[in-house]
XYZ file of C-alpha atoms in Angstrom:
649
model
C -9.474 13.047 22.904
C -9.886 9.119 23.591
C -7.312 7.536 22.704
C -8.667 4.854 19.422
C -5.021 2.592 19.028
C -2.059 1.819 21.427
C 0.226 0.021 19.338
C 2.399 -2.247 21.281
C 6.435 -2.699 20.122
C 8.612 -5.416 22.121
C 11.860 -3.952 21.544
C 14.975 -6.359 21.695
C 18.807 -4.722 20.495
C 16.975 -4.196 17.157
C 19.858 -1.585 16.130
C 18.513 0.420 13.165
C 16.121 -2.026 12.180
C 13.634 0.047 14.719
C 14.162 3.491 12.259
C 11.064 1.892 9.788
C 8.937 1.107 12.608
C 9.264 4.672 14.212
C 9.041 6.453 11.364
C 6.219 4.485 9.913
C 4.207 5.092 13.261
C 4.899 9.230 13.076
C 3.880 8.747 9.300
C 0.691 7.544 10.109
C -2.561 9.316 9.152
C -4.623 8.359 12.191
C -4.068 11.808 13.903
C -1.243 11.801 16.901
C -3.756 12.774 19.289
C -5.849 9.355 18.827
C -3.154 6.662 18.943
C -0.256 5.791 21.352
C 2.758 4.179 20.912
C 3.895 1.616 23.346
C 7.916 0.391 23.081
C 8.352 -2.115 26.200
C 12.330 -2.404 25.871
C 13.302 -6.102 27.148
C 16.540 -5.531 28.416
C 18.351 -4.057 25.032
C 22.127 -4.105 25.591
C 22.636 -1.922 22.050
C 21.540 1.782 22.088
C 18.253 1.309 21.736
C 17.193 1.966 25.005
C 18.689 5.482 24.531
C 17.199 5.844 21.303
C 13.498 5.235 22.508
C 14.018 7.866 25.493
C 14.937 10.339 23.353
C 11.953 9.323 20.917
C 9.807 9.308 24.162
C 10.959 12.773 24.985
C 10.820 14.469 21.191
C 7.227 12.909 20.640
C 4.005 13.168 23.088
C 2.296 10.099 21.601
C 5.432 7.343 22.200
C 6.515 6.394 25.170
C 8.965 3.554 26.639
C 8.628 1.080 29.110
C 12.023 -0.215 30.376
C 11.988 -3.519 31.781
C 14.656 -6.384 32.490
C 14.973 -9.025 29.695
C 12.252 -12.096 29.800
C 13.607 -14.123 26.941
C 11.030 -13.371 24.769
C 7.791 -11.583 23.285
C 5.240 -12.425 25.517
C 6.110 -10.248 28.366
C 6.481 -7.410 26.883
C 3.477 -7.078 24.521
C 1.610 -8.006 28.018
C 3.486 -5.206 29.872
C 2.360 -3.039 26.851
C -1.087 -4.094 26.762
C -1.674 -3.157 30.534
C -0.086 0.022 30.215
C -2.286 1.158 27.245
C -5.095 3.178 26.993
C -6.666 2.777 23.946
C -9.975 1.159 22.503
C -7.866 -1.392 20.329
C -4.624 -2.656 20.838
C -2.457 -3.335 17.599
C 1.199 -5.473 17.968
C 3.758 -4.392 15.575
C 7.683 -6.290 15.686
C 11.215 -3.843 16.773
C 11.960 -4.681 12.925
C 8.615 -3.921 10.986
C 6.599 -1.510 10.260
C 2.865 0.212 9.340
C 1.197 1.475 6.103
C 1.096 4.769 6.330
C -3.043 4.918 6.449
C -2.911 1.096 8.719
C -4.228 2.238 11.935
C -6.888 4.758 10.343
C -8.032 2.118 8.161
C -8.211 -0.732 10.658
C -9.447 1.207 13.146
C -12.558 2.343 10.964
C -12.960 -1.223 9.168
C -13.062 -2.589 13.317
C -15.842 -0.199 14.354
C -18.011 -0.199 10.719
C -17.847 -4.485 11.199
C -18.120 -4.724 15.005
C -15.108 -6.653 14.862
C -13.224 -8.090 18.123
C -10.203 -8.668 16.047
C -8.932 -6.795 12.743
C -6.185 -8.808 10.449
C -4.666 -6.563 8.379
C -3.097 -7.718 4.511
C 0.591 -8.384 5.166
C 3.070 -8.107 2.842
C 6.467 -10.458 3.314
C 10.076 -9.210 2.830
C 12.352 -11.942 2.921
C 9.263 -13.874 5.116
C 6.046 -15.834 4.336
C 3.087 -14.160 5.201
C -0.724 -15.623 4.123
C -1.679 -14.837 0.257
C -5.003 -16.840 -0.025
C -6.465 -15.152 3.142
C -6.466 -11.736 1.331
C -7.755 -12.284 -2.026
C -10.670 -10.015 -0.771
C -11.928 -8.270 1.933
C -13.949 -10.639 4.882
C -16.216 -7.926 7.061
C -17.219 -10.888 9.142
C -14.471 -13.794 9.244
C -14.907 -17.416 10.999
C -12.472 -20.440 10.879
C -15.055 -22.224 8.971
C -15.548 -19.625 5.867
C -11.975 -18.008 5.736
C -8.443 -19.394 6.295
C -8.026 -17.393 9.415
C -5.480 -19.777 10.813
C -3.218 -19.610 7.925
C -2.668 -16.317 9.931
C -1.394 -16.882 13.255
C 1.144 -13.942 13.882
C 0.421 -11.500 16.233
C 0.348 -8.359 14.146
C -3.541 -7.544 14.528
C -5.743 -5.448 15.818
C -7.112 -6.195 18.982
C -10.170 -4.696 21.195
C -8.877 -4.186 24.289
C -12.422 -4.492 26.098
C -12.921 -8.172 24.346
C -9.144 -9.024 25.544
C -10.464 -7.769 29.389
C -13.174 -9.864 28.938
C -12.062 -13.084 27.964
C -8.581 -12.348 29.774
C -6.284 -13.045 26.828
C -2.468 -12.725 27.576
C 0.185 -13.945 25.666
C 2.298 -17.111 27.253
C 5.451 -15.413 28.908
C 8.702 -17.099 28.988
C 11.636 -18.635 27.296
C 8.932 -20.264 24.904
C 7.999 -20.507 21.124
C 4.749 -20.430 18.855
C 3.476 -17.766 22.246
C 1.329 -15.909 19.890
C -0.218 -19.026 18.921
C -1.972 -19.883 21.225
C -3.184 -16.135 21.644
C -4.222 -15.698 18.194
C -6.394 -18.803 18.268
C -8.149 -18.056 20.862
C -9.165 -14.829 20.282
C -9.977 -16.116 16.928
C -12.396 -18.776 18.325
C -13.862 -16.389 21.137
C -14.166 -13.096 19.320
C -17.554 -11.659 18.588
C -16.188 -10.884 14.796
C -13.073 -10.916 13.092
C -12.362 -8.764 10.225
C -9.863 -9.505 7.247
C -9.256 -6.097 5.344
C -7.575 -6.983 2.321
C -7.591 -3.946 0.076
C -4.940 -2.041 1.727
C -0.744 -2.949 2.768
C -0.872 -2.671 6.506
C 1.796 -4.423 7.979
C 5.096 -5.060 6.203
C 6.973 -8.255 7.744
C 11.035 -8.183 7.243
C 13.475 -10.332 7.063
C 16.863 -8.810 8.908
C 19.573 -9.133 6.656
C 21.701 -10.361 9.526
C 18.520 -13.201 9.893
C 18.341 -12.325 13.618
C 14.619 -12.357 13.387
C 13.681 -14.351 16.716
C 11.761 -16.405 14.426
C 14.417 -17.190 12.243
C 16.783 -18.798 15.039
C 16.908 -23.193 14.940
C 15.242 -24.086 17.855
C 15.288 -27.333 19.932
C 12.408 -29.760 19.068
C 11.365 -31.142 22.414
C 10.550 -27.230 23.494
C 9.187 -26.021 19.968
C 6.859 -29.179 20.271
C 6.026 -28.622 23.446
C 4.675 -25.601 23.024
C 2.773 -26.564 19.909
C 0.608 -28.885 21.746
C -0.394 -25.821 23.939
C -1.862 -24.283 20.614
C -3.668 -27.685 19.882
C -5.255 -27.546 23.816
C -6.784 -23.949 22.909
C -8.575 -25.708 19.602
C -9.203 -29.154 21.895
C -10.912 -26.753 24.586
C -12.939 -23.941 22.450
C -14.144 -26.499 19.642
C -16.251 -30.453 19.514
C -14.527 -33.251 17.633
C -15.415 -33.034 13.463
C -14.708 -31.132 10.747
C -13.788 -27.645 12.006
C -11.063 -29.209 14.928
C -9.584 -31.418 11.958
C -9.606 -28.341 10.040
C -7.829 -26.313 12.352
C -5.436 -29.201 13.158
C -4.528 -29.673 9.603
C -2.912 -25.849 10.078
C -0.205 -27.600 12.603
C 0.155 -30.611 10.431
C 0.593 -28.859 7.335
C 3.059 -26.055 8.167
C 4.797 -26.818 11.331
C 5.377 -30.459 10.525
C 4.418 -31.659 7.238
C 6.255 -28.598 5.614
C 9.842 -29.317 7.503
C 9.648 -32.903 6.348
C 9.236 -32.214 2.725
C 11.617 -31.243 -0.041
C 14.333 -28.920 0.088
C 13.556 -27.709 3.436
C 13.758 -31.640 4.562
C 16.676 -32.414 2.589
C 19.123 -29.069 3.774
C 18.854 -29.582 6.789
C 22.025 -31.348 8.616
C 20.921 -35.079 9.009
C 21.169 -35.513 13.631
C 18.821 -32.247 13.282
C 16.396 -33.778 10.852
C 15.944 -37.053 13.196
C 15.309 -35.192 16.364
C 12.586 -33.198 14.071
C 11.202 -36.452 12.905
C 10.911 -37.680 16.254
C 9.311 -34.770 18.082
C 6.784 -34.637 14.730
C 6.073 -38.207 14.550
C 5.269 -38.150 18.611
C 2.458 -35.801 17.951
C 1.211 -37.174 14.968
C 0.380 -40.320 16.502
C -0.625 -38.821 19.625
C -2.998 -35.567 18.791
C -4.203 -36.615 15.302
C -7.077 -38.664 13.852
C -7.473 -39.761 10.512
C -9.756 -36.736 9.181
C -6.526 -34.441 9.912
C -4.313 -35.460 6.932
C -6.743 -36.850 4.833
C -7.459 -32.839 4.110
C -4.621 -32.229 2.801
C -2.948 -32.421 -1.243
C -1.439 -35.561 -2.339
C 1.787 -34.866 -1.605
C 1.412 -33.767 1.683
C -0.734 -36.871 2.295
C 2.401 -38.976 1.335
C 4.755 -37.160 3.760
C 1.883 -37.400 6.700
C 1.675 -41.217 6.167
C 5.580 -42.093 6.388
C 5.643 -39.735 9.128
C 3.028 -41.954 11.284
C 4.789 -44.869 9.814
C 8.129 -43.776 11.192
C 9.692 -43.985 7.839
C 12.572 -41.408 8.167
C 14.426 -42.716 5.027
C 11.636 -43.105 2.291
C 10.776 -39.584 3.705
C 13.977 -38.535 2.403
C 13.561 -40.319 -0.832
C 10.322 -38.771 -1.292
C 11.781 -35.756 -0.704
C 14.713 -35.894 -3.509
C 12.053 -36.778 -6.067
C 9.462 -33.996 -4.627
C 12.521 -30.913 -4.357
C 13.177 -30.306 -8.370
C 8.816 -29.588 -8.712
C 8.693 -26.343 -9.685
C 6.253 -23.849 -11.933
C 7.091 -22.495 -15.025
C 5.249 -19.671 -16.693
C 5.748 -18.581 -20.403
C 4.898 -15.075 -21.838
C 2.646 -15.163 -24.864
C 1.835 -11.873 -25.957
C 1.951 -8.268 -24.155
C -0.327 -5.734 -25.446
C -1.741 -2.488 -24.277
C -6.119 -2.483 -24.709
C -8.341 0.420 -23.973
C -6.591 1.418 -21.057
C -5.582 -2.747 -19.773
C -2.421 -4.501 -20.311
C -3.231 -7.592 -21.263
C -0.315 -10.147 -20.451
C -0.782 -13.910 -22.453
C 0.802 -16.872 -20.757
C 1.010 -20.463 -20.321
C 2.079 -22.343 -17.121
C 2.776 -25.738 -16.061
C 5.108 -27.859 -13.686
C 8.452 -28.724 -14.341
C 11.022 -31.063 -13.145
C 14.491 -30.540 -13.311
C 14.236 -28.343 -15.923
C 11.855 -30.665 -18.158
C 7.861 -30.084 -18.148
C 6.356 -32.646 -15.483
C 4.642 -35.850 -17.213
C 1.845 -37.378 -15.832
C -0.010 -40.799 -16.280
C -2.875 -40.458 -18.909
C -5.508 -41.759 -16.590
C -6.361 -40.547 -13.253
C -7.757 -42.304 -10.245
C -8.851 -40.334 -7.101
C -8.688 -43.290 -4.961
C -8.206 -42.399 -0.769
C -4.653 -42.884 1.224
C -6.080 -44.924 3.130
C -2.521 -46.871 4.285
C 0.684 -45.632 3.911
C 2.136 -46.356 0.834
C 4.508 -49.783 -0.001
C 6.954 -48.375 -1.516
C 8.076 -44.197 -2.883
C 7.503 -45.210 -6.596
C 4.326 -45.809 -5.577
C 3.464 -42.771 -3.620
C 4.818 -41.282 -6.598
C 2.494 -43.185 -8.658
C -0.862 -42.244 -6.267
C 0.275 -38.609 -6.546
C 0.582 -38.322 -10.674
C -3.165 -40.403 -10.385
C -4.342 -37.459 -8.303
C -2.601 -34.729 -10.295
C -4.861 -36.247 -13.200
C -7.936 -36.376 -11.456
C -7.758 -33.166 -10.035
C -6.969 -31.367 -13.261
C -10.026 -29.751 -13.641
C -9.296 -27.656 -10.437
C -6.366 -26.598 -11.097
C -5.997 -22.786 -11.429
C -3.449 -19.946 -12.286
C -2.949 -16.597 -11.049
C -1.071 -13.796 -11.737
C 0.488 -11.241 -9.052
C 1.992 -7.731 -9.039
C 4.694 -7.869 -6.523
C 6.331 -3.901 -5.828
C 9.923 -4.710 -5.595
C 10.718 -2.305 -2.691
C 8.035 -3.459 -0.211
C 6.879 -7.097 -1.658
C 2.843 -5.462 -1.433
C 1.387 -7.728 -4.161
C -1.905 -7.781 -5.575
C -3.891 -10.393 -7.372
C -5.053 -9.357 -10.972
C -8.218 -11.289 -13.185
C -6.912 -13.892 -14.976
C -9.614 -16.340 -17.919
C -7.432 -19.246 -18.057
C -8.532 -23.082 -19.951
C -6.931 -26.221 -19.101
C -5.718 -28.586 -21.782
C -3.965 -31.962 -21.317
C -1.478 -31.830 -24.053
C 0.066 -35.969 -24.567
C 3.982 -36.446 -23.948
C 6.326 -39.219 -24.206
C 5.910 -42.731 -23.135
C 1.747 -42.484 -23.464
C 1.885 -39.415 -20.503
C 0.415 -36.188 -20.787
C 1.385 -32.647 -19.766
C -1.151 -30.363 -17.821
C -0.872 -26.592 -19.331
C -2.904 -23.484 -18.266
C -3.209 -21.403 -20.520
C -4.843 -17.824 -20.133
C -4.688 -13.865 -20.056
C -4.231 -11.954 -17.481
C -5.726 -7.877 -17.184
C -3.749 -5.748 -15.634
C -5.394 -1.824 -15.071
C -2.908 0.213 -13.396
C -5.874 2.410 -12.585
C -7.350 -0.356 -10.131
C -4.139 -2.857 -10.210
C -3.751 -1.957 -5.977
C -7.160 -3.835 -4.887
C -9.357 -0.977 -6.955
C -6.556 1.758 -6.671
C -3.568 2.805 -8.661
C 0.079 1.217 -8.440
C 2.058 3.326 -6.464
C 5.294 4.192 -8.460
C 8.341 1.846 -8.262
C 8.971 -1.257 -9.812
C 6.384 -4.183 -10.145
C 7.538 -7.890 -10.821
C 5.201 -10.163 -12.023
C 4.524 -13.859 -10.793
C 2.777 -16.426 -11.587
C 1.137 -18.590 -8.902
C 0.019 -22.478 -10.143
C -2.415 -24.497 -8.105
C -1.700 -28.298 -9.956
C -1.428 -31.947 -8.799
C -1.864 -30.736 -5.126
C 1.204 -28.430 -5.250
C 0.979 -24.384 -5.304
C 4.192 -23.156 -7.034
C 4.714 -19.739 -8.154
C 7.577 -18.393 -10.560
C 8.280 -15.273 -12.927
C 6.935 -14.920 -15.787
C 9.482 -15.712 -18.172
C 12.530 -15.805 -19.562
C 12.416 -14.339 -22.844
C 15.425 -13.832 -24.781
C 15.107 -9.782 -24.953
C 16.511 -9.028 -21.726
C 16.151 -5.156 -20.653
C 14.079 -4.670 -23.660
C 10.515 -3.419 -23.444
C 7.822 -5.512 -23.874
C 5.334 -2.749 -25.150
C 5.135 0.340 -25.465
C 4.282 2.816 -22.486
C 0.571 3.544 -21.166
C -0.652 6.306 -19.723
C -3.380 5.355 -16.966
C -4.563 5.765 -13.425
C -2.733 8.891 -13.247
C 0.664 7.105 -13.707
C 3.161 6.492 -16.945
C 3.302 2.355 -16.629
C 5.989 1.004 -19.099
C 6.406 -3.068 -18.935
C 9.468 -4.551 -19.629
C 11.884 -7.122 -19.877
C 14.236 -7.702 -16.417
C 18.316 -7.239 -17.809
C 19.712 -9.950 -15.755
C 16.603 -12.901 -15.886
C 14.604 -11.696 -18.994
C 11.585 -12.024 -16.840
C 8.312 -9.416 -17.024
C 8.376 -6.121 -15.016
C 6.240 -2.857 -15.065
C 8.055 0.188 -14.359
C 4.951 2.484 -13.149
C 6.357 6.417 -13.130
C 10.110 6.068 -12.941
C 10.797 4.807 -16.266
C 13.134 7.977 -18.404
C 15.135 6.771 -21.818
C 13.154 3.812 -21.676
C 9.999 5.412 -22.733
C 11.478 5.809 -26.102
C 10.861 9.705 -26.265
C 14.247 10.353 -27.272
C 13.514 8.690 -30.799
C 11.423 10.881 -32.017
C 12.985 13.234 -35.016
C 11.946 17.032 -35.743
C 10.802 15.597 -38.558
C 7.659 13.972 -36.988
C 6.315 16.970 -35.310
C 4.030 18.786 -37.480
C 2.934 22.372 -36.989
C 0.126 23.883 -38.271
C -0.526 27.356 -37.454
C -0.135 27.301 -34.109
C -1.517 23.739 -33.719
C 0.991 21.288 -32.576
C 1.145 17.565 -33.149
C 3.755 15.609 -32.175
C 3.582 11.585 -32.220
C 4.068 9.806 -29.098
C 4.949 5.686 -28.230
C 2.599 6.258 -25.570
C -0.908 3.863 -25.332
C -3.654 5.639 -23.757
C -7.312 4.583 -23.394
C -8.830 7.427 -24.501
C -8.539 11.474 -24.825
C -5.962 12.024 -21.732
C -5.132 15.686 -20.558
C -1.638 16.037 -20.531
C 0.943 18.998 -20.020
C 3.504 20.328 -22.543
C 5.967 22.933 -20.415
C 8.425 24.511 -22.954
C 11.546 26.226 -21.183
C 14.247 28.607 -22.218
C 18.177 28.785 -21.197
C 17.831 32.232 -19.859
C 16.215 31.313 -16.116
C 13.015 32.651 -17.664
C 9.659 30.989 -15.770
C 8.557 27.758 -18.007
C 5.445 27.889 -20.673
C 2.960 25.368 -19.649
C 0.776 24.520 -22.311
C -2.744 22.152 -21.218
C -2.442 19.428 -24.307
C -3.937 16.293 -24.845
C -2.851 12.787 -25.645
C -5.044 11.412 -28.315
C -5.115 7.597 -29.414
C -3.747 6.787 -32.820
C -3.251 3.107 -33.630
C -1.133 1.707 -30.808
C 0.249 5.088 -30.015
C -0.840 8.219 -29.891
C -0.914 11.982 -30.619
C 0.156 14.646 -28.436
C -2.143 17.690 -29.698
C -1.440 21.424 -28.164
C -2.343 25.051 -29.050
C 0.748 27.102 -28.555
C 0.605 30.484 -26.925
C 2.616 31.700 -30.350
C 2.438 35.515 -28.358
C 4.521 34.232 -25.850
C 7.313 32.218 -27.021
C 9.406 34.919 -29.620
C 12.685 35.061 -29.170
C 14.544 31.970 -27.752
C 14.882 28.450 -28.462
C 11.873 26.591 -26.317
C 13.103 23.326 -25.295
C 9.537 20.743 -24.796
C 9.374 18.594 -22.062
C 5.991 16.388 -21.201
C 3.956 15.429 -18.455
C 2.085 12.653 -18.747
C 0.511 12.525 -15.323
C 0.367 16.718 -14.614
C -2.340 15.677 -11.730
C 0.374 12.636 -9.656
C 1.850 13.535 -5.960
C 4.885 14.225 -8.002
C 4.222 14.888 -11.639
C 7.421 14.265 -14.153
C 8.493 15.669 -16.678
C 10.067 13.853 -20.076
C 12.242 15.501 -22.373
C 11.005 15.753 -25.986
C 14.154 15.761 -28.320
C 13.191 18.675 -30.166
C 12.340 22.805 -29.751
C 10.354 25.042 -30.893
C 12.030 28.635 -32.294
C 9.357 31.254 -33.458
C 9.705 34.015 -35.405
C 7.240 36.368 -36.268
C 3.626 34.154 -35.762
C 5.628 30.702 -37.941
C 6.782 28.016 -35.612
C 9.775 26.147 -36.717
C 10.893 22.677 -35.283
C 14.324 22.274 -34.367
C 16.925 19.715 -33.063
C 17.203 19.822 -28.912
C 20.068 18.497 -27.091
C 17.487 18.172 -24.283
C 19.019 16.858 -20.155
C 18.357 13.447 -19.629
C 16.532 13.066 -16.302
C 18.105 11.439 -13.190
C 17.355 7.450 -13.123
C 13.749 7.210 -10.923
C 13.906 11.163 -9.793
C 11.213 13.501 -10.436
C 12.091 16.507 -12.255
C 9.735 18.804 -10.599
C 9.586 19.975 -6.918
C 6.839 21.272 -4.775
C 6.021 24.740 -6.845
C 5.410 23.216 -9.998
C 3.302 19.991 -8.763
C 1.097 23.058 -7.378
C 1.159 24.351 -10.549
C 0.408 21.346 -12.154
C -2.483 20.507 -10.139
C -4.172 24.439 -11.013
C -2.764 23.388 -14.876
C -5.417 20.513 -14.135
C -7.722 22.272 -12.145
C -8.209 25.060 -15.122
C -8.430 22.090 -17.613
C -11.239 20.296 -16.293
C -13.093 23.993 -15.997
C -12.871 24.146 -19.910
C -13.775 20.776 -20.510
């Protein structure tokens, strides 16, 4: 069968950073027989180099290309590229790895859109990756109607025919920003690019040891060097105007803009930060017109002008009163509706720990000149921050703790300018936020773990983002469990910063199960109610399994959760027949039809004699923390338990 996808690993002494990579690729659902793997080893001196031959020899789909070291990426993902076969070609870092479904769903999304070049959503551990870019899916992407070029990493899919064509190869050398200049190019010469947004395909690391290539200080002259090379590829492939100053303002903005602002500016060692200020400053003044900066927010504005000034020191200055900016998001209200939790908050910027005042009137007046003097750059930035109000937004994002996936959930928000001391005013967003776990994932379910939430501020030309919180009821919940999109999602308050969490499916004590009293279950015949702290949208099928001491094979009883009030009902008809003789401890499964359904100890049994049910007192096992309680024979039998129920309904 044609091969569809050669992915492309430059391997460098990655040590067992490399085990997530391989084991994402032989996890992936794109069958074996349709994709390649391609690790071009660049003169390892670990044992990586045995590692991939025994990989190469154990797998028929991976193979290894051993090479002498180059000094960089470039070489290798070209060496990998012309030994490849397949219709696309996708690049994936030594210490990263796939979605499991990345390469299917790429491949598909490239061939249904036409597309030259596929960008997959990203999630960053430890690293930045885009978050604006994939707020939705873009079948048919330009630099003009999505911020491609806030993506400029490598890890895409690429048609290997349009690569022939155009005869794209990565820079090769001792060099930096080599994908670049790739990236941009194809992204200016491709037929179509596709952004598929809806689904985690490449997770980006951070190496604890912060050995990432990227990661390493680099000498200015070189780095700069090199970034002009980027700027030729948008000087060659585009005409002076809008769309070059557009694509300009990328370079500005993060590569130089960014590392003479704030923090960043301010940590690092002061001989460093002047031979960064001069490299910057030379091509500022040499590669950009006006239109460039005058793109970008207020404050980045500022740091642009006393760059082309050559005002090292007020950029420092500027940067001590920019560094203490940050967002701060209060909880107001968490509540469980029909099915959606709906989270309450308010958000703002702070400074040094106080809410950020601004002057009562605004003024939207350009930058045309540098400005005299930092107080009154300061001054032109609050003006702007006031003017701009009314587009000023807040988001909120689930962020899975193990994997940093996030997701951006609906949020109806109002701005109000609420007055402060000295005639100033505060700018608060206030809104609510809907989170359905049932579509929470872009339109699919969470995925169990734990899920922090953020808030993300757009205000006064800054985009800050923060927890949402503290409270004061740290490790507390902050409502009661819901049971939707096939998973038990319980939110809660973090123990150490008080800030708001959802634990979806591996929440046990928590759930508050264990506080129910014999005395609450009622029995009726052989009717069984039992009240739950559980919120569910509607009439949920559930499973009640009742087990015995003796080894005996479990009851498993079809039930249903019912909604009363804030909570709800658990409702069953007992098989009576079947239960004489020993004590039945209850257990419930909220989710009977999840990859691994679990089950929740109910502090009570049930002990029948004759046809009368009595309730009784259960010293019940308390599940391990986050592990199911079922293995593979009973999630079959859950999913037949399911199967059965949705014949009699």
């Amino acid at each position: 069968m044609p091969v569809k996808v050669s992915v492309v690993i430059p391997v460098y002494n990655p040590g067992n950073y490399i085990e997530d990579c391989i084991a994402s690729l032989r996890r992936q659902s794109l069958p074996p027989d349709e994709f390649e793997a391609i690790f071009v080893d660049d003169g390892s001196t670990d044992d990586t180099p045995a590692r991939l031959d025994a990989l190469a020899a154990e797998v028929a789909n991976m193979t290894v290309i051993h090479q002498e070291a180059s000094g960089w990426s470039g070489k290798p993902r070209n060496v990998g590229m012309a030994a490849s076969q397949g219709e696309f070609v996708m690049f994936v870092d030594n210490d990263d790895y796939l979605g499991d479904e990345a390469l299917e769903r790429m491949y598909d999304y490239a061939v249904a859109n036409g597309a030259d070049v596929v960008v997959g959503k990203m999630a960053g551990k430890g690293r930045g990756v885009p978050v604006e870019l994939f707020r939705r899916n873009h079948p048919r992407a330009t630099v003009d109607n999505a911020p491609l070029i806030d993506s400029l990493t490598p890890h895409k899919m690429f048609r290997r025919a349009f690569l022939d064509r155009i005869g794209l190869r990565f820079p090769e050398g001792r060099r930096r920003l080599e994908d670049h200049v790739f990236v941009t190019e194809a992204y200016l010469r491709a037929d179509n690019v596709s952004v598929l947004s809806d689904y985690v395909c490449y997770y980006h690391l951070k190496r604890d040891d912060a050995s990432n290539a990227g990661f390493q200080r680099f000498d200015p002259v070189g780095y700069f060097q090199n970034l002009r090379e980027a700027l030729d590829v948008v000087e060659k492939y585009t005409e002076p105007g809008p769309t070059r100053d557009r694509l300009f303002r990328r370079w500005l903005r993060n590569e130089m803009v960014e590392r003479m602002r704030g923090k960043r500016l301010l940590a690092a060692p002061e001989d460093y930060r002047k031979e960064l200020f001069t490299e910057i400053r030379g091509v500022v003044v040499e590669r950009f017109g006006p239109g460039v900066a005058a793109g970008l927010q207020p404050t980045q504005q500022v740091v642009a002008a006393l760059i082309a000034d050559d005002r090292l020191d007020d950029l420092v200055a500027f940067a001590e009163w920019e560094a203490p900016v940050v967002s701060r998001a209060e909880p107001d209200g968490v509540a469980w509706e029909e099915g959606v939790l709906r989270v309450g908050l308010s958000a703002e910027l702070a400074s040094s720990g106080t809410p950020m005042t601004f002057p009562a009137e605004g003024g939207a007046a350009a930058l045309t000149k540098p400005p005299a003097s930092v107080e009154e750059a300061v001054d032109w930035v609050g003006a702007h921050a006031v003017a701009g109000f009314e587009r000023a937004t807040v988001d909120l994002l689930l962020r899975k703790r193990a994997s940093s996936a996030q997701y951006f959930q609906p949020v109806e928000f109002t701005r109000e300018t609420v007055p402060g001391e000295d005639g100033r005013v505060r700018l608060v967003l206030r809104g609510t936020a809907a989170l359905d776990p049932a579509t929470a994932a872009d339109g699919g379910p969470l995925d169990a773990g734990l899920w922090d939430v953020f808030v993300r501020v757009k205000l006064g030309g800054w985009t800050k983002e923060s927890r949402l919180g503290p409270v004061s009821l740290k490790g507390r919940t902050a409502a009661d469990a819901g049971v939707a999109g096939g998973r038990v999602v319980l939110p809660y308050w973090t123990t150490k910063q008080g800030t708001l969490a959802l634990d979806v499916d591996t929440a046990g004590v928590r759930l508050g199960l264990g506080r129910l009293t014999p005395g609450e279950v009622k029995v009726t015949g052989d009717r069984l109610e039992v009240p739950v702290p559980f919120h569910v949208p509607g009439d949920t099928p559930v499973l009640l399994e009742l087990t015995r001491g003796s080894g005996a094979a479990p009851v498993r009883v079809p039930s249903t959760l019912r909604p009363q009030g804030s909570a709800s009902v658990l409702e069953a008809v007992l098989p009576v027949g079947d239960l004489a003789g020993a004590d039945w401890r209850a257990a419930l499964s909220p989710a009977p039809e999840a990859e691994e359904p679990r089950l929740h100890p109910l502090p009570f049994a049930l002990r029948v004699k004759g046809r009368r049910v009595e309730v009784v007192a259960s010293r019940a096992p308390r599940p391990a923390a986050g592990q199911p309680l079922v293995r593979r024979a009973r999630r079959l039998a859950g999913r037949l338990v399911g199967r059965l129920m949705a014949r009699c309904g």
